[in-house]
PDB file of C-alpha atoms in Angstrom:
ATOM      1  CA  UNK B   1     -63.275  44.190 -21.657  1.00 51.00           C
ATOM      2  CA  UNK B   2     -62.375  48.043 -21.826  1.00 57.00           C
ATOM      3  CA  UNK B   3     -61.736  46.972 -25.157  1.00 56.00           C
ATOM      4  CA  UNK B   4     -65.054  46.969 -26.306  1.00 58.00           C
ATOM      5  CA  UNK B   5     -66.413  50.063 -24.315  1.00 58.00           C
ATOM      6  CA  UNK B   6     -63.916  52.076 -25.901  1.00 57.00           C
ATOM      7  CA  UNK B   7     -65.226  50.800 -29.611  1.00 52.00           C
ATOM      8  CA  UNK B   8     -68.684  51.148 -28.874  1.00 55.00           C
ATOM      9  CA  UNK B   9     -67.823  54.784 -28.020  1.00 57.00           C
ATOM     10  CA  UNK B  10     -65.982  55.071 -30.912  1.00 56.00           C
ATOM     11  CA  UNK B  11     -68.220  55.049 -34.294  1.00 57.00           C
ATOM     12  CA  UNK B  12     -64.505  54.701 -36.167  1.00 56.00           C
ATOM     13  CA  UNK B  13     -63.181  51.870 -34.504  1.00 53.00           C
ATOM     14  CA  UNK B  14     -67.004  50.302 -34.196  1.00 53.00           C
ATOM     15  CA  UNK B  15     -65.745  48.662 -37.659  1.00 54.00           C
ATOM     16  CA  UNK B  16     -63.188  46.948 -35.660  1.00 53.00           C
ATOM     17  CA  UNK B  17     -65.244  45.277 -32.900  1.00 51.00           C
ATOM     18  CA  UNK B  18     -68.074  43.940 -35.398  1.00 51.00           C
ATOM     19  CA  UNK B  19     -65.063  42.632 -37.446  1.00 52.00           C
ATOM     20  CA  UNK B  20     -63.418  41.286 -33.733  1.00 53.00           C
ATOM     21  CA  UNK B  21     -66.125  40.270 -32.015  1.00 50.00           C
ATOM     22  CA  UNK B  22     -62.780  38.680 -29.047  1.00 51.00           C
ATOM     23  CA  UNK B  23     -61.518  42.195 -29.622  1.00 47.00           C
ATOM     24  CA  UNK B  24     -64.655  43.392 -26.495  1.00 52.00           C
ATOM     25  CA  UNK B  25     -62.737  40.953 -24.196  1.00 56.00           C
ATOM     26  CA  UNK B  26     -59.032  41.376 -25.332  1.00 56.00           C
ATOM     27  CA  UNK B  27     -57.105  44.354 -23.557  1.00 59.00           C
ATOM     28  CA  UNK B  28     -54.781  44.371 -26.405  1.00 58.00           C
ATOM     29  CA  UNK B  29     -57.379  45.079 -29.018  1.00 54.00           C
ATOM     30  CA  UNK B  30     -57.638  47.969 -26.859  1.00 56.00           C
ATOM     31  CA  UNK B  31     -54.012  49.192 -28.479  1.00 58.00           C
ATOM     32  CA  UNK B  32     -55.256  49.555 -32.101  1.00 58.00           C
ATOM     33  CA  UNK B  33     -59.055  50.520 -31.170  1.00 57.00           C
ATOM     34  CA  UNK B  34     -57.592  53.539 -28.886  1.00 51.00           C
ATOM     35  CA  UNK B  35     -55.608  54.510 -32.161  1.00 49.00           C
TER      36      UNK B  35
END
């Protein structure tokens, strides 16, 4: 779920989670979105 938060506060990696929508509840989307 931190996942999510951290694209949502992240305009760059906001292309990510509307791309991965399971990437807001998969901790290891969280690897690549932190990035």
């Amino acid at each position: 779920g931190r996942g999510g938060l951290v694209a949502r506060f992240r305009p760059r990696d906001g292309r990510f989670a509307g791309s991965k929508p399971d990437s807001t509840e998969d901790p290891p989307c969280m690897g690549p979105v932190a990035r």
